[in-house]
Amino acid sequence: MSTVFVTGSTGFLGSHFLINFVGPRFDRAFVLIRGASDEIRRNKLLTALRLAGESYRTMPDLEALLSRVTIVEGDISLENFGVNEQVMSALRAAHIDQFWHFAASLNYEEHRREMIKATNIDGAMFAANFCKAAGIGRFVHISTAYTCGLGNGPVPEVLHALDSPFSNYYEESKCNAEHALVDACRANAVPLTIFRPSMVIGNSQTKSPGGSDTALYGFMREVRRLKGALRGMTDTIRVLGMPDGEVNFVPVDQLMIDIGLVLDQGLADGEIYHLSSDFCPRTERSFGMICEQLGMDNLKLVPRSHDAPLNKLERVLEDQLSFYASYINSRKQFERKIPRSHGVTDEEFLAYVAEGMKHLPPEEAAAH
C-alpha cells in the first residue's frame, strides 16, 4: 500500500478517484483544498464525495474513506500552493509515493485566457515544483484526449504539436501544460505519466451524472437555456456539425477501471494513456436524442458543407454552443495501449441523457 497526494479532489474526476482507489489501492491520501476554515474544506470534500458516491449501486463508506484522508490547505495558483515550511516538512516525512494532478479550469473563452493559463499551465508548473519540494516520487497528470486539437482520424498517445490548430484555448492550454510538465519533471528527475480522458459522462451503474455538470451535461444545459428564445418556433433550426462523426463518451466508472488497469501494469515514466470508449452513438443520433429529451425536435444537425447560409438565429445558436463545436464536428479514433473493453450503446446513451435531465436546473431558471 502506498500514499498519494491529490489536487482537484472536490471536482468530478478527483472525487471518483478517491472513492475508487483510497483504501483499495492507496493506504492514505493527502488532498489540497482551498477554504477559510477546516470545516469549510471538509464540507467541500464531503459534498463532492457524496455526489460521486451516490452514483454507484452501493454507496461507499465515506467516513471510512475520510479517515484515510488528510486535508492540506492550499491553492494551486500559488507557488508551493501557499503551503508553509512546517506543513511541507510533514509531507516530506510522510514519504508520499504519487502526486495526482486533477485540478484544472474547464473555461475556454478567449477573454478568460489569462485565468485559464494561470490554472492549467502555471498551476501545473506549481504542481510539478511542489511535487519535487515535498519529495513525492511520481507525478501523474490528468489531461484531455482533445489536446490533439482539430482534425480527424487516428489520434496517437504522444505529445501533440504546440502549433497545431485548436478548437479553443482550453485544448491549447492542456497541450501546453503537457509539454511544460515533460520538461519540468525531467528537470526535477520525477517520473511523469499522463492520462487523457475523452468526454467523461456519468456512472454506467446508474447513469447518474455523479457530480459532473460539464461535458454532456453542460451541452444539455446550454441547449436548454436557448429553449425560451426558440419557444413557439416550428421551422427547422440548423446546427453545424458532422452527423456521421462520433463524440467519444466514457463513463466515469469505466474510466476508473482503465486507470486501475494501468496501475496494475505499473506506471511507466513518459507514458501517455488515452482513457476512452471503444464505440459510441453517431453524433447525429446522440444530438437527436438530446434534443428529443429537451423537447426541441426542430433542432437539426447538418454538415458544415450545407449550402444555405445560417440565418441570424442559427448564428446566435452556433456562438452559444461554440465550446462544443469541436466535439460535434469530430471523427477521432483515440489509440490505446490498454485493451478496449467498453463503449456506450445508443440505448445506454439515451439513459444517460434521461437521467441527466433530472439534474438540470429548472427550465424557467435556465431560460434567463
PDB file of C-alpha atoms in Angstrom, residues 143-277:
ATOM      1  CA  SER A 143      -5.071  15.944 -19.260  1.00  0.00           C
ATOM      2  CA  THR A 144      -7.622  15.550 -22.079  1.00  0.00           C
ATOM      3  CA  ALA A 145      -7.760  13.426 -25.212  1.00  0.00           C
ATOM      4  CA  TYR A 146      -8.522  16.635 -27.110  1.00  0.00           C
ATOM      5  CA  THR A 147      -5.007  18.078 -26.798  1.00  0.00           C
ATOM      6  CA  CYS A 148      -4.786  16.888 -30.416  1.00  0.00           C
ATOM      7  CA  GLY A 149      -6.866  19.900 -31.472  1.00  0.00           C
ATOM      8  CA  LEU A 150      -8.675  19.998 -34.805  1.00  0.00           C
ATOM      9  CA  GLY A 151      -8.586  17.188 -37.299  1.00  0.00           C
ATOM     10  CA  ASN A 152      -9.993  13.678 -37.567  1.00  0.00           C
ATOM     11  CA  GLY A 153      -8.748  10.135 -37.794  1.00  0.00           C
ATOM     12  CA  PRO A 154      -6.388   8.194 -35.515  1.00  0.00           C
ATOM     13  CA  VAL A 155      -5.002  10.080 -32.506  1.00  0.00           C
ATOM     14  CA  PRO A 156      -1.749   8.579 -31.151  1.00  0.00           C
ATOM     15  CA  GLU A 157      -0.723   8.526 -27.496  1.00  0.00           C
ATOM     16  CA  VAL A 158       2.109  11.014 -27.989  1.00  0.00           C
ATOM     17  CA  LEU A 159       2.697  14.694 -27.304  1.00  0.00           C
ATOM     18  CA  HIS A 160       0.939  16.777 -29.930  1.00  0.00           C
ATOM     19  CA  ALA A 161       2.465  19.764 -31.694  1.00  0.00           C
ATOM     20  CA  LEU A 162       2.086  23.099 -29.941  1.00  0.00           C
ATOM     21  CA  ASP A 163       1.474  24.874 -33.245  1.00  0.00           C
ATOM     22  CA  SER A 164      -1.497  22.661 -34.121  1.00  0.00           C
ATOM     23  CA  PRO A 165      -4.815  24.456 -34.717  1.00  0.00           C
ATOM     24  CA  PHE A 166      -7.015  24.097 -31.626  1.00  0.00           C
ATOM     25  CA  SER A 167     -10.753  24.440 -31.222  1.00  0.00           C
ATOM     26  CA  ASN A 168     -10.404  26.677 -28.180  1.00  0.00           C
ATOM     27  CA  TYR A 169      -7.921  27.860 -25.589  1.00  0.00           C
ATOM     28  CA  TYR A 170      -8.857  25.109 -23.124  1.00  0.00           C
ATOM     29  CA  GLU A 171      -7.473  22.471 -25.508  1.00  0.00           C
ATOM     30  CA  GLU A 172      -4.438  24.617 -26.291  1.00  0.00           C
ATOM     31  CA  SER A 173      -3.698  25.213 -22.595  1.00  0.00           C
ATOM     32  CA  LYS A 174      -3.838  21.490 -21.810  1.00  0.00           C
ATOM     33  CA  CYS A 175      -1.468  20.721 -24.680  1.00  0.00           C
ATOM     34  CA  ASN A 176       0.927  23.411 -23.438  1.00  0.00           C
ATOM     35  CA  ALA A 177       0.694  22.009 -19.905  1.00  0.00           C
ATOM     36  CA  GLU A 178       1.698  18.540 -21.128  1.00  0.00           C
ATOM     37  CA  HIS A 179       4.820  19.889 -22.848  1.00  0.00           C
ATOM     38  CA  ALA A 180       5.734  22.054 -19.853  1.00  0.00           C
ATOM     39  CA  LEU A 181       5.310  19.128 -17.445  1.00  0.00           C
ATOM     40  CA  VAL A 182       7.518  16.865 -19.538  1.00  0.00           C
ATOM     41  CA  ASP A 183      10.305  19.451 -19.316  1.00  0.00           C
ATOM     42  CA  ALA A 184       9.734  20.253 -15.629  1.00  0.00           C
ATOM     43  CA  CYS A 185       9.548  16.636 -14.465  1.00  0.00           C
ATOM     44  CA  ARG A 186      12.637  15.753 -16.469  1.00  0.00           C
ATOM     45  CA  ALA A 187      14.491  18.672 -14.860  1.00  0.00           C
ATOM     46  CA  ASN A 188      13.229  17.640 -11.416  1.00  0.00           C
ATOM     47  CA  ALA A 189      14.111  13.954 -12.019  1.00  0.00           C
ATOM     48  CA  VAL A 190      10.493  12.987 -11.245  1.00  0.00           C
ATOM     49  CA  PRO A 191       8.838  10.267 -13.368  1.00  0.00           C
ATOM     50  CA  LEU A 192       5.746  11.526 -15.226  1.00  0.00           C
ATOM     51  CA  THR A 193       2.673   9.684 -16.510  1.00  0.00           C
ATOM     52  CA  ILE A 194      -0.132  11.432 -18.446  1.00  0.00           C
ATOM     53  CA  PHE A 195      -3.752  10.252 -18.608  1.00  0.00           C
ATOM     54  CA  ARG A 196      -6.037  11.661 -21.305  1.00  0.00           C
ATOM     55  CA  PRO A 197      -9.770  11.092 -20.731  1.00  0.00           C
ATOM     56  CA  SER A 198     -12.159  11.715 -23.598  1.00  0.00           C
ATOM     57  CA  MET A 199     -15.628  13.214 -22.883  1.00  0.00           C
ATOM     58  CA  VAL A 200     -16.415  11.871 -19.398  1.00  0.00           C
ATOM     59  CA  ILE A 201     -20.066  11.214 -18.555  1.00  0.00           C
ATOM     60  CA  GLY A 202     -21.839   9.739 -15.531  1.00  0.00           C
ATOM     61  CA  ASN A 203     -21.688   6.335 -13.908  1.00  0.00           C
ATOM     62  CA  SER A 204     -22.601   3.320 -16.050  1.00  0.00           C
ATOM     63  CA  GLN A 205     -24.028   1.593 -12.971  1.00  0.00           C
ATOM     64  CA  THR A 206     -26.884   4.090 -12.508  1.00  0.00           C
ATOM     65  CA  LYS A 207     -26.463   6.530 -15.449  1.00  0.00           C
ATOM     66  CA  SER A 208     -26.324   9.335 -12.827  1.00  0.00           C
ATOM     67  CA  PRO A 209     -24.030  12.312 -13.603  1.00  0.00           C
ATOM     68  CA  GLY A 210     -22.143  11.546 -10.387  1.00  0.00           C
ATOM     69  CA  GLY A 211     -21.163  15.152  -9.759  1.00  0.00           C
ATOM     70  CA  SER A 212     -20.492  16.266 -13.347  1.00  0.00           C
ATOM     71  CA  ASP A 213     -22.126  19.402 -14.717  1.00  0.00           C
ATOM     72  CA  THR A 214     -19.868  19.772 -17.766  1.00  0.00           C
ATOM     73  CA  ALA A 215     -19.317  17.777 -20.995  1.00  0.00           C
ATOM     74  CA  LEU A 216     -22.652  16.146 -21.948  1.00  0.00           C
ATOM     75  CA  TYR A 217     -24.482  17.900 -19.117  1.00  0.00           C
ATOM     76  CA  GLY A 218     -23.004  21.282 -19.967  1.00  0.00           C
ATOM     77  CA  PHE A 219     -24.143  20.858 -23.573  1.00  0.00           C
ATOM     78  CA  MET A 220     -27.644  19.897 -22.425  1.00  0.00           C
ATOM     79  CA  ARG A 221     -27.744  22.906 -20.128  1.00  0.00           C
ATOM     80  CA  GLU A 222     -26.642  25.303 -22.884  1.00  0.00           C
ATOM     81  CA  VAL A 223     -29.250  23.984 -25.317  1.00  0.00           C
ATOM     82  CA  ARG A 224     -31.885  24.172 -22.579  1.00  0.00           C
ATOM     83  CA  ARG A 225     -31.014  27.826 -21.937  1.00  0.00           C
ATOM     84  CA  LEU A 226     -31.875  28.597 -25.548  1.00  0.00           C
ATOM     85  CA  LYS A 227     -35.260  26.931 -25.350  1.00  0.00           C
ATOM     86  CA  GLY A 228     -37.036  30.088 -24.247  1.00  0.00           C
ATOM     87  CA  ALA A 229     -35.758  32.023 -27.270  1.00  0.00           C
ATOM     88  CA  LEU A 230     -36.905  29.231 -29.586  1.00  0.00           C
ATOM     89  CA  ARG A 231     -40.276  28.683 -27.936  1.00  0.00           C
ATOM     90  CA  GLY A 232     -43.128  28.617 -30.434  1.00  0.00           C
ATOM     91  CA  MET A 233     -40.852  28.204 -33.460  1.00  0.00           C
ATOM     92  CA  THR A 234     -41.696  25.266 -35.694  1.00  0.00           C
ATOM     93  CA  ASP A 235     -39.220  25.838 -38.528  1.00  0.00           C
ATOM     94  CA  THR A 236     -36.120  23.656 -38.618  1.00  0.00           C
ATOM     95  CA  ILE A 237     -33.164  25.303 -36.873  1.00  0.00           C
ATOM     96  CA  ARG A 238     -29.804  24.094 -38.120  1.00  0.00           C
ATOM     97  CA  VAL A 239     -26.702  23.386 -36.022  1.00  0.00           C
ATOM     98  CA  LEU A 240     -23.483  22.837 -37.955  1.00  0.00           C
ATOM     99  CA  GLY A 241     -21.691  19.602 -37.201  1.00  0.00           C
ATOM    100  CA  MET A 242     -20.626  16.210 -38.520  1.00  0.00           C
ATOM    101  CA  PRO A 243     -23.700  13.953 -38.493  1.00  0.00           C
ATOM    102  CA  ASP A 244     -21.659  10.828 -39.241  1.00  0.00           C
ATOM    103  CA  GLY A 245     -18.988  11.728 -36.677  1.00  0.00           C
ATOM    104  CA  GLU A 246     -18.692  10.413 -33.137  1.00  0.00           C
ATOM    105  CA  VAL A 247     -18.291  12.102 -29.771  1.00  0.00           C
ATOM    106  CA  ASN A 248     -16.251   9.766 -27.597  1.00  0.00           C
ATOM    107  CA  PHE A 249     -18.104   9.464 -24.286  1.00  0.00           C
ATOM    108  CA  VAL A 250     -16.505   7.456 -21.490  1.00  0.00           C
ATOM    109  CA  PRO A 251     -18.433   6.601 -18.289  1.00  0.00           C
ATOM    110  CA  VAL A 252     -16.605   7.768 -15.187  1.00  0.00           C
ATOM    111  CA  ASP A 253     -16.582   4.346 -13.524  1.00  0.00           C
ATOM    112  CA  GLN A 254     -15.195   2.748 -16.679  1.00  0.00           C
ATOM    113  CA  LEU A 255     -12.519   5.424 -16.773  1.00  0.00           C
ATOM    114  CA  MET A 256     -11.566   4.453 -13.198  1.00  0.00           C
ATOM    115  CA  ILE A 257     -11.365   0.803 -14.278  1.00  0.00           C
ATOM    116  CA  ASP A 258      -8.956   1.837 -17.043  1.00  0.00           C
ATOM    117  CA  ILE A 259      -6.818   3.730 -14.531  1.00  0.00           C
ATOM    118  CA  GLY A 260      -6.765   0.587 -12.395  1.00  0.00           C
ATOM    119  CA  LEU A 261      -5.561  -1.456 -15.380  1.00  0.00           C
ATOM    120  CA  VAL A 262      -2.637   0.913 -15.859  1.00  0.00           C
ATOM    121  CA  LEU A 263      -1.821   0.807 -12.131  1.00  0.00           C
ATOM    122  CA  ASP A 264      -1.857  -2.992 -12.299  1.00  0.00           C
ATOM    123  CA  GLN A 265       0.688  -2.856 -15.116  1.00  0.00           C
ATOM    124  CA  GLY A 266       2.763  -0.275 -13.276  1.00  0.00           C
ATOM    125  CA  LEU A 267       3.132   3.404 -14.130  1.00  0.00           C
ATOM    126  CA  ALA A 268       5.923   3.966 -16.642  1.00  0.00           C
ATOM    127  CA  ASP A 269       7.876   7.194 -16.989  1.00  0.00           C
ATOM    128  CA  GLY A 270       6.923   9.229 -20.035  1.00  0.00           C
ATOM    129  CA  GLU A 271       3.887   7.158 -20.996  1.00  0.00           C
ATOM    130  CA  ILE A 272       0.627   8.720 -22.199  1.00  0.00           C
ATOM    131  CA  TYR A 273      -2.660   6.822 -21.931  1.00  0.00           C
ATOM    132  CA  HIS A 274      -5.974   7.575 -23.624  1.00  0.00           C
ATOM    133  CA  LEU A 275      -8.962   6.771 -21.407  1.00  0.00           C
ATOM    134  CA  SER A 276     -11.718   6.485 -23.990  1.00  0.00           C
ATOM    135  CA  SER A 277     -14.509   4.228 -25.201  1.00  0.00           C
TER     136      SER A 277
END
